[in-house]
Amino acid sequence: MNTPPAASGQRHDTPPQPNGQTDSEPTQLDLIDYGQHAAKTRAIAAASSIAKGPSRRDAIELHVAGCGDHGATRWEISQVLAIPYTSVCGPVLALLTTGRLRETERTRETAYGKPATVIVSGLIGGHDA
């Protein structure tokens, strides 16, 4: 007959040890990270992206400069340079902030049919209407 375990919380489903000693209780691991692992992961990711940053900015700037007055959208840059779209936006913003690139008033459709702003090199004179 199955009897419920004692209220003391002791396990009664294992036989006692022959020498009278009890087994050490297994330690339960925390299910919550409390940020230690996440902090290490974020630090590794940040170091990795910082190392790639200058080369991506250079590649983007060279590509846009090579496009001349025609310019390029962020989507086109992503496709031509084989860089994920989300990894293009940060370097483009940095280049726009420093004046190395500039946004025009022109737009072109992306592959998804959405309008995207055309970006040209900051070295190209004139303003687009």
Short mmCIF file of N, CA and C in Angstrom, two decimals:
data_model
loop_
_atom_site.label_atom_id
_atom_site.label_comp_id
_atom_site.label_asym_id
_atom_site.label_seq_id
_atom_site.Cartn_x
_atom_site.Cartn_y
_atom_site.Cartn_z
N MET A 1 0.83 -1.16 0.00
CA MET A 1 0.00 0.00 0.00
C MET A 1 0.89 1.24 0.00
N ASN A 2 0.49 2.21 -0.77
CA ASN A 2 1.26 3.45 -0.85
C ASN A 2 0.88 4.38 0.29
N THR A 3 1.86 4.74 1.05
CA THR A 3 1.61 5.69 2.13
C THR A 3 2.23 7.02 1.75
N PRO A 4 1.61 8.10 2.11
CA PRO A 4 2.18 9.40 1.77
C PRO A 4 3.47 9.63 2.54
N PRO A 5 4.40 10.43 1.97
CA PRO A 5 5.65 10.69 2.68
C PRO A 5 5.40 11.47 3.97
N ALA A 6 6.35 11.35 4.87
CA ALA A 6 6.22 12.04 6.14
C ALA A 6 6.25 13.55 5.92
N ALA A 7 5.65 14.26 6.82
CA ALA A 7 5.56 15.72 6.71
C ALA A 7 6.92 16.38 6.91
N SER A 8 7.90 15.65 7.39
CA SER A 8 9.20 16.25 7.66
C SER A 8 9.97 16.56 6.39
N GLY A 9 9.54 16.04 5.26
CA GLY A 9 10.24 16.30 4.00
C GLY A 9 11.32 15.28 3.70
N GLN A 10 11.51 14.29 4.56
CA GLN A 10 12.52 13.28 4.31
C GLN A 10 12.04 12.34 3.22
N ARG A 11 12.98 11.84 2.48
CA ARG A 11 12.64 10.87 1.45
C ARG A 11 12.55 9.50 2.09
N HIS A 12 11.48 8.81 1.79
CA HIS A 12 11.29 7.48 2.34
C HIS A 12 11.30 6.42 1.25
N ASP A 13 11.67 6.81 0.05
CA ASP A 13 11.65 5.85 -1.05
C ASP A 13 12.99 5.20 -1.28
N THR A 14 14.02 5.54 -0.49
CA THR A 14 15.33 4.91 -0.63
C THR A 14 15.67 4.21 0.69
N PRO A 15 16.27 3.07 0.60
CA PRO A 15 16.62 2.35 1.83
C PRO A 15 17.75 3.07 2.55
N PRO A 16 17.82 2.95 3.85
CA PRO A 16 18.92 3.57 4.60
C PRO A 16 20.25 2.91 4.25
N GLN A 17 21.32 3.67 4.38
CA GLN A 17 22.66 3.15 4.12
C GLN A 17 23.03 2.15 5.22
N PRO A 18 23.81 1.12 4.87
CA PRO A 18 24.14 0.09 5.88
C PRO A 18 24.94 0.65 7.05
N ASN A 19 25.76 1.64 6.86
CA ASN A 19 26.60 2.15 7.94
C ASN A 19 25.90 3.25 8.74
N GLY A 20 24.65 3.52 8.42
CA GLY A 20 23.89 4.50 9.18
C GLY A 20 24.00 5.92 8.63
N GLN A 21 24.87 6.13 7.65
CA GLN A 21 25.01 7.47 7.09
C GLN A 21 23.91 7.72 6.06
N THR A 22 23.60 8.95 5.89
CA THR A 22 22.59 9.31 4.89
C THR A 22 23.29 9.83 3.64
N ASP A 23 22.62 9.67 2.51
CA ASP A 23 23.16 10.24 1.28
C ASP A 23 23.11 11.75 1.36
N SER A 24 24.11 12.39 0.78
CA SER A 24 24.06 13.85 0.75
C SER A 24 22.97 14.28 -0.23
N GLU A 25 22.28 15.30 0.14
CA GLU A 25 21.18 15.78 -0.70
C GLU A 25 21.76 16.41 -1.97
N PRO A 26 21.15 16.14 -3.12
CA PRO A 26 21.63 16.77 -4.35
C PRO A 26 21.36 18.27 -4.30
N THR A 27 22.30 19.04 -4.82
CA THR A 27 22.10 20.49 -4.83
C THR A 27 21.26 20.87 -6.05
N GLN A 28 20.35 21.75 -5.81
CA GLN A 28 19.48 22.20 -6.89
C GLN A 28 20.08 23.46 -7.49
N LEU A 29 20.19 23.48 -8.80
CA LEU A 29 20.74 24.64 -9.48
C LEU A 29 19.67 25.72 -9.62
N ASP A 30 20.11 26.96 -9.60
CA ASP A 30 19.18 28.07 -9.78
C ASP A 30 18.62 28.03 -11.19
N LEU A 31 17.34 28.25 -11.29
CA LEU A 31 16.71 28.35 -12.61
C LEU A 31 16.78 29.77 -13.16
N ILE A 32 17.09 30.72 -12.31
CA ILE A 32 17.18 32.12 -12.72
C ILE A 32 18.66 32.49 -12.81
N ASP A 33 19.02 33.19 -13.87
CA ASP A 33 20.41 33.50 -14.14
C ASP A 33 20.94 34.65 -13.27
N TYR A 34 20.13 35.59 -12.91
CA TYR A 34 20.51 36.78 -12.16
C TYR A 34 21.53 37.64 -12.91
N GLY A 35 21.70 37.42 -14.21
CA GLY A 35 22.50 38.31 -15.04
C GLY A 35 23.96 37.96 -15.21
N GLN A 36 24.52 37.02 -14.47
CA GLN A 36 25.94 36.72 -14.60
C GLN A 36 26.26 36.21 -16.01
N HIS A 37 25.51 35.23 -16.47
CA HIS A 37 25.76 34.67 -17.79
C HIS A 37 25.42 35.68 -18.87
N ALA A 38 24.32 36.40 -18.70
CA ALA A 38 23.90 37.38 -19.70
C ALA A 38 24.92 38.51 -19.82
N ALA A 39 25.50 38.94 -18.72
CA ALA A 39 26.49 40.01 -18.76
C ALA A 39 27.73 39.58 -19.55
N LYS A 40 28.15 38.34 -19.35
CA LYS A 40 29.31 37.83 -20.09
C LYS A 40 28.99 37.75 -21.58
N THR A 41 27.79 37.28 -21.91
CA THR A 41 27.38 37.16 -23.31
C THR A 41 27.32 38.53 -23.97
N ARG A 42 26.75 39.52 -23.27
CA ARG A 42 26.67 40.88 -23.83
C ARG A 42 28.07 41.45 -24.05
N ALA A 43 28.98 41.21 -23.12
CA ALA A 43 30.34 41.73 -23.25
C ALA A 43 31.04 41.12 -24.46
N ILE A 44 30.86 39.84 -24.66
CA ILE A 44 31.47 39.16 -25.82
C ILE A 44 30.88 39.70 -27.11
N ALA A 45 29.56 39.88 -27.15
CA ALA A 45 28.91 40.40 -28.36
C ALA A 45 29.35 41.83 -28.65
N ALA A 46 29.47 42.65 -27.62
CA ALA A 46 29.90 44.04 -27.82
C ALA A 46 31.33 44.09 -28.35
N ALA A 47 32.21 43.29 -27.79
CA ALA A 47 33.59 43.27 -28.26
C ALA A 47 33.67 42.81 -29.71
N SER A 48 32.84 41.85 -30.06
CA SER A 48 32.83 41.35 -31.44
C SER A 48 32.34 42.41 -32.41
N SER A 49 31.29 43.15 -32.03
CA SER A 49 30.74 44.16 -32.94
C SER A 49 31.66 45.36 -33.06
N ILE A 50 32.36 45.71 -31.99
CA ILE A 50 33.30 46.83 -32.05
C ILE A 50 34.43 46.51 -33.03
N ALA A 51 34.87 45.28 -33.02
CA ALA A 51 35.95 44.88 -33.94
C ALA A 51 35.50 44.94 -35.39
N LYS A 52 34.23 44.62 -35.67
CA LYS A 52 33.72 44.63 -37.04
C LYS A 52 33.31 46.02 -37.49
N GLY A 53 33.07 46.92 -36.55
CA GLY A 53 32.53 48.24 -36.86
C GLY A 53 33.28 49.03 -37.90
N PRO A 54 34.57 49.29 -37.70
CA PRO A 54 35.29 50.11 -38.69
C PRO A 54 35.31 49.49 -40.08
N SER A 55 35.47 48.18 -40.19
CA SER A 55 35.52 47.58 -41.52
C SER A 55 34.16 47.66 -42.20
N ARG A 56 33.09 47.51 -41.45
CA ARG A 56 31.75 47.64 -42.04
C ARG A 56 31.49 49.08 -42.47
N ARG A 57 31.85 50.03 -41.63
CA ARG A 57 31.66 51.44 -42.00
C ARG A 57 32.45 51.76 -43.25
N ASP A 58 33.68 51.29 -43.32
CA ASP A 58 34.51 51.55 -44.51
C ASP A 58 33.89 50.92 -45.75
N ALA A 59 33.45 49.68 -45.64
CA ALA A 59 32.85 49.00 -46.78
C ALA A 59 31.59 49.71 -47.25
N ILE A 60 30.76 50.15 -46.30
CA ILE A 60 29.52 50.85 -46.64
C ILE A 60 29.84 52.18 -47.30
N GLU A 61 30.77 52.92 -46.73
CA GLU A 61 31.13 54.23 -47.30
C GLU A 61 31.69 54.08 -48.71
N LEU A 62 32.55 53.11 -48.93
CA LEU A 62 33.10 52.89 -50.27
C LEU A 62 32.02 52.48 -51.27
N HIS A 63 31.10 51.64 -50.84
CA HIS A 63 30.03 51.22 -51.74
C HIS A 63 29.15 52.40 -52.14
N VAL A 64 28.74 53.20 -51.15
CA VAL A 64 27.87 54.34 -51.45
C VAL A 64 28.60 55.36 -52.31
N ALA A 65 29.87 55.60 -52.04
CA ALA A 65 30.65 56.53 -52.87
C ALA A 65 30.75 56.00 -54.29
N GLY A 66 30.88 54.69 -54.46
CA GLY A 66 30.96 54.09 -55.79
C GLY A 66 29.65 54.18 -56.56
N CYS A 67 28.56 54.36 -55.84
CA CYS A 67 27.25 54.49 -56.50
C CYS A 67 27.03 55.88 -57.08
N GLY A 68 27.87 56.84 -56.69
CA GLY A 68 27.77 58.20 -57.23
C GLY A 68 26.44 58.86 -56.88
N ASP A 69 25.91 59.64 -57.83
CA ASP A 69 24.65 60.37 -57.62
C ASP A 69 23.46 59.44 -57.46
N HIS A 70 23.56 58.22 -58.03
CA HIS A 70 22.47 57.26 -57.93
C HIS A 70 22.24 56.87 -56.47
N GLY A 71 23.30 56.79 -55.69
CA GLY A 71 23.20 56.46 -54.28
C GLY A 71 22.76 55.03 -54.02
N ALA A 72 22.46 54.75 -52.78
CA ALA A 72 22.02 53.41 -52.38
C ALA A 72 21.11 53.54 -51.17
N THR A 73 20.20 52.62 -51.05
CA THR A 73 19.37 52.55 -49.84
C THR A 73 20.03 51.60 -48.86
N ARG A 74 19.59 51.64 -47.63
CA ARG A 74 20.14 50.72 -46.62
C ARG A 74 19.90 49.27 -47.06
N TRP A 75 18.73 49.02 -47.62
CA TRP A 75 18.39 47.68 -48.10
C TRP A 75 19.36 47.24 -49.20
N GLU A 76 19.63 48.12 -50.16
CA GLU A 76 20.57 47.79 -51.25
C GLU A 76 21.97 47.53 -50.71
N ILE A 77 22.38 48.34 -49.75
CA ILE A 77 23.70 48.14 -49.14
C ILE A 77 23.76 46.76 -48.50
N SER A 78 22.71 46.41 -47.79
CA SER A 78 22.63 45.10 -47.14
C SER A 78 22.77 43.98 -48.15
N GLN A 79 22.07 44.09 -49.27
CA GLN A 79 22.08 43.03 -50.27
C GLN A 79 23.43 42.94 -50.99
N VAL A 80 23.99 44.06 -51.38
CA VAL A 80 25.24 44.05 -52.14
C VAL A 80 26.41 43.59 -51.29
N LEU A 81 26.48 44.06 -50.05
CA LEU A 81 27.62 43.72 -49.19
C LEU A 81 27.41 42.44 -48.38
N ALA A 82 26.24 41.82 -48.54
CA ALA A 82 25.92 40.58 -47.82
C ALA A 82 26.06 40.75 -46.31
N ILE A 83 25.52 41.86 -45.81
CA ILE A 83 25.50 42.16 -44.38
C ILE A 83 24.04 42.15 -43.96
N PRO A 84 23.72 41.58 -42.82
CA PRO A 84 22.32 41.63 -42.37
C PRO A 84 21.83 43.08 -42.29
N TYR A 85 20.58 43.29 -42.67
CA TYR A 85 20.03 44.65 -42.69
C TYR A 85 20.19 45.34 -41.35
N THR A 86 19.95 44.63 -40.26
CA THR A 86 20.06 45.24 -38.94
C THR A 86 21.50 45.63 -38.61
N SER A 87 22.47 45.02 -39.27
CA SER A 87 23.87 45.37 -39.04
C SER A 87 24.33 46.50 -39.95
N VAL A 88 23.48 46.94 -40.85
CA VAL A 88 23.81 48.06 -41.73
C VAL A 88 23.38 49.38 -41.10
N CYS A 89 22.28 49.37 -40.38
CA CYS A 89 21.68 50.61 -39.88
C CYS A 89 22.59 51.37 -38.92
N GLY A 90 23.26 50.70 -38.01
CA GLY A 90 24.15 51.36 -37.05
C GLY A 90 25.33 52.06 -37.72
N PRO A 91 26.08 51.35 -38.57
CA PRO A 91 27.19 52.01 -39.26
C PRO A 91 26.73 53.17 -40.17
N VAL A 92 25.58 53.00 -40.83
CA VAL A 92 25.06 54.09 -41.68
C VAL A 92 24.74 55.30 -40.81
N LEU A 93 24.12 55.09 -39.66
CA LEU A 93 23.81 56.20 -38.77
C LEU A 93 25.08 56.90 -38.31
N ALA A 94 26.11 56.14 -37.99
CA ALA A 94 27.39 56.74 -37.58
C ALA A 94 27.97 57.58 -38.72
N LEU A 95 27.89 57.08 -39.95
CA LEU A 95 28.42 57.82 -41.10
C LEU A 95 27.56 59.04 -41.41
N LEU A 96 26.27 58.96 -41.21
CA LEU A 96 25.40 60.13 -41.40
C LEU A 96 25.70 61.19 -40.35
N THR A 97 25.92 60.77 -39.13
CA THR A 97 26.21 61.71 -38.04
C THR A 97 27.51 62.46 -38.27
N THR A 98 28.51 61.79 -38.80
CA THR A 98 29.81 62.44 -39.04
C THR A 98 29.84 63.21 -40.35
N GLY A 99 28.81 63.06 -41.18
CA GLY A 99 28.77 63.78 -42.45
C GLY A 99 29.42 63.04 -43.60
N ARG A 100 29.89 61.85 -43.37
CA ARG A 100 30.53 61.07 -44.44
C ARG A 100 29.49 60.61 -45.46
N LEU A 101 28.25 60.40 -45.01
CA LEU A 101 27.13 60.08 -45.89
C LEU A 101 26.03 61.09 -45.60
N ARG A 102 25.09 61.23 -46.54
CA ARG A 102 23.93 62.08 -46.29
C ARG A 102 22.71 61.47 -46.97
N GLU A 103 21.57 61.68 -46.33
CA GLU A 103 20.31 61.19 -46.89
C GLU A 103 19.77 62.23 -47.86
N THR A 104 19.17 61.74 -48.93
CA THR A 104 18.54 62.62 -49.90
C THR A 104 17.03 62.60 -49.67
N GLU A 105 16.32 63.38 -50.43
CA GLU A 105 14.86 63.36 -50.34
C GLU A 105 14.26 62.30 -51.25
N ARG A 106 15.11 61.66 -52.06
CA ARG A 106 14.63 60.61 -52.96
C ARG A 106 14.40 59.32 -52.20
N THR A 107 13.48 58.53 -52.72
CA THR A 107 13.25 57.19 -52.16
C THR A 107 13.17 56.18 -53.29
N ARG A 108 13.46 54.94 -52.96
CA ARG A 108 13.28 53.80 -53.87
C ARG A 108 12.62 52.70 -53.08
N GLU A 109 11.90 51.85 -53.79
CA GLU A 109 11.23 50.75 -53.11
C GLU A 109 12.20 49.62 -52.80
N THR A 110 11.99 49.01 -51.66
CA THR A 110 12.75 47.82 -51.30
C THR A 110 12.12 46.62 -52.00
N ALA A 111 12.69 45.45 -51.78
CA ALA A 111 12.13 44.22 -52.35
C ALA A 111 10.74 43.93 -51.78
N TYR A 112 10.42 44.54 -50.64
CA TYR A 112 9.13 44.33 -50.01
C TYR A 112 8.12 45.41 -50.38
N GLY A 113 8.51 46.31 -51.29
CA GLY A 113 7.59 47.34 -51.75
C GLY A 113 7.49 48.55 -50.84
N LYS A 114 8.38 48.68 -49.87
CA LYS A 114 8.37 49.81 -48.95
C LYS A 114 9.35 50.88 -49.44
N PRO A 115 9.01 52.16 -49.27
CA PRO A 115 9.94 53.21 -49.69
C PRO A 115 11.15 53.28 -48.76
N ALA A 116 12.32 53.45 -49.35
CA ALA A 116 13.55 53.56 -48.57
C ALA A 116 14.30 54.80 -49.04
N THR A 117 14.87 55.53 -48.11
CA THR A 117 15.61 56.75 -48.41
C THR A 117 16.92 56.43 -49.11
N VAL A 118 17.23 57.21 -50.13
CA VAL A 118 18.47 57.05 -50.87
C VAL A 118 19.58 57.81 -50.14
N ILE A 119 20.69 57.16 -49.98
CA ILE A 119 21.85 57.74 -49.29
C ILE A 119 22.96 57.94 -50.31
N VAL A 120 23.63 59.08 -50.24
CA VAL A 120 24.77 59.35 -51.13
C VAL A 120 25.97 59.73 -50.27
N SER A 121 27.11 59.76 -50.91
CA SER A 121 28.34 60.13 -50.21
C SER A 121 28.26 61.60 -49.81
N GLY A 122 28.81 61.93 -48.67
CA GLY A 122 28.85 63.31 -48.22
C GLY A 122 29.79 64.16 -49.04
N LEU A 123 30.63 63.51 -49.85
CA LEU A 123 31.58 64.25 -50.68
C LEU A 123 30.94 64.75 -51.97
N ILE A 124 29.77 64.21 -52.31
CA ILE A 124 29.09 64.63 -53.53
C ILE A 124 28.38 65.95 -53.22
N GLY A 125 28.62 66.97 -54.02
CA GLY A 125 28.03 68.29 -53.79
C GLY A 125 26.58 68.36 -54.21
N GLY A 126 25.93 69.44 -53.84
CA GLY A 126 24.56 69.65 -54.25
C GLY A 126 23.58 69.03 -53.30
N HIS A 127 22.36 69.46 -53.43
CA HIS A 127 21.28 68.93 -52.60
C HIS A 127 20.19 68.41 -53.52
N ASP A 128 19.61 67.28 -53.15
CA ASP A 128 18.53 66.71 -53.96
C ASP A 128 17.21 67.32 -53.57
N ALA A 129 16.38 67.44 -54.55
CA ALA A 129 15.05 67.98 -54.29
C ALA A 129 14.04 66.87 -54.29
#
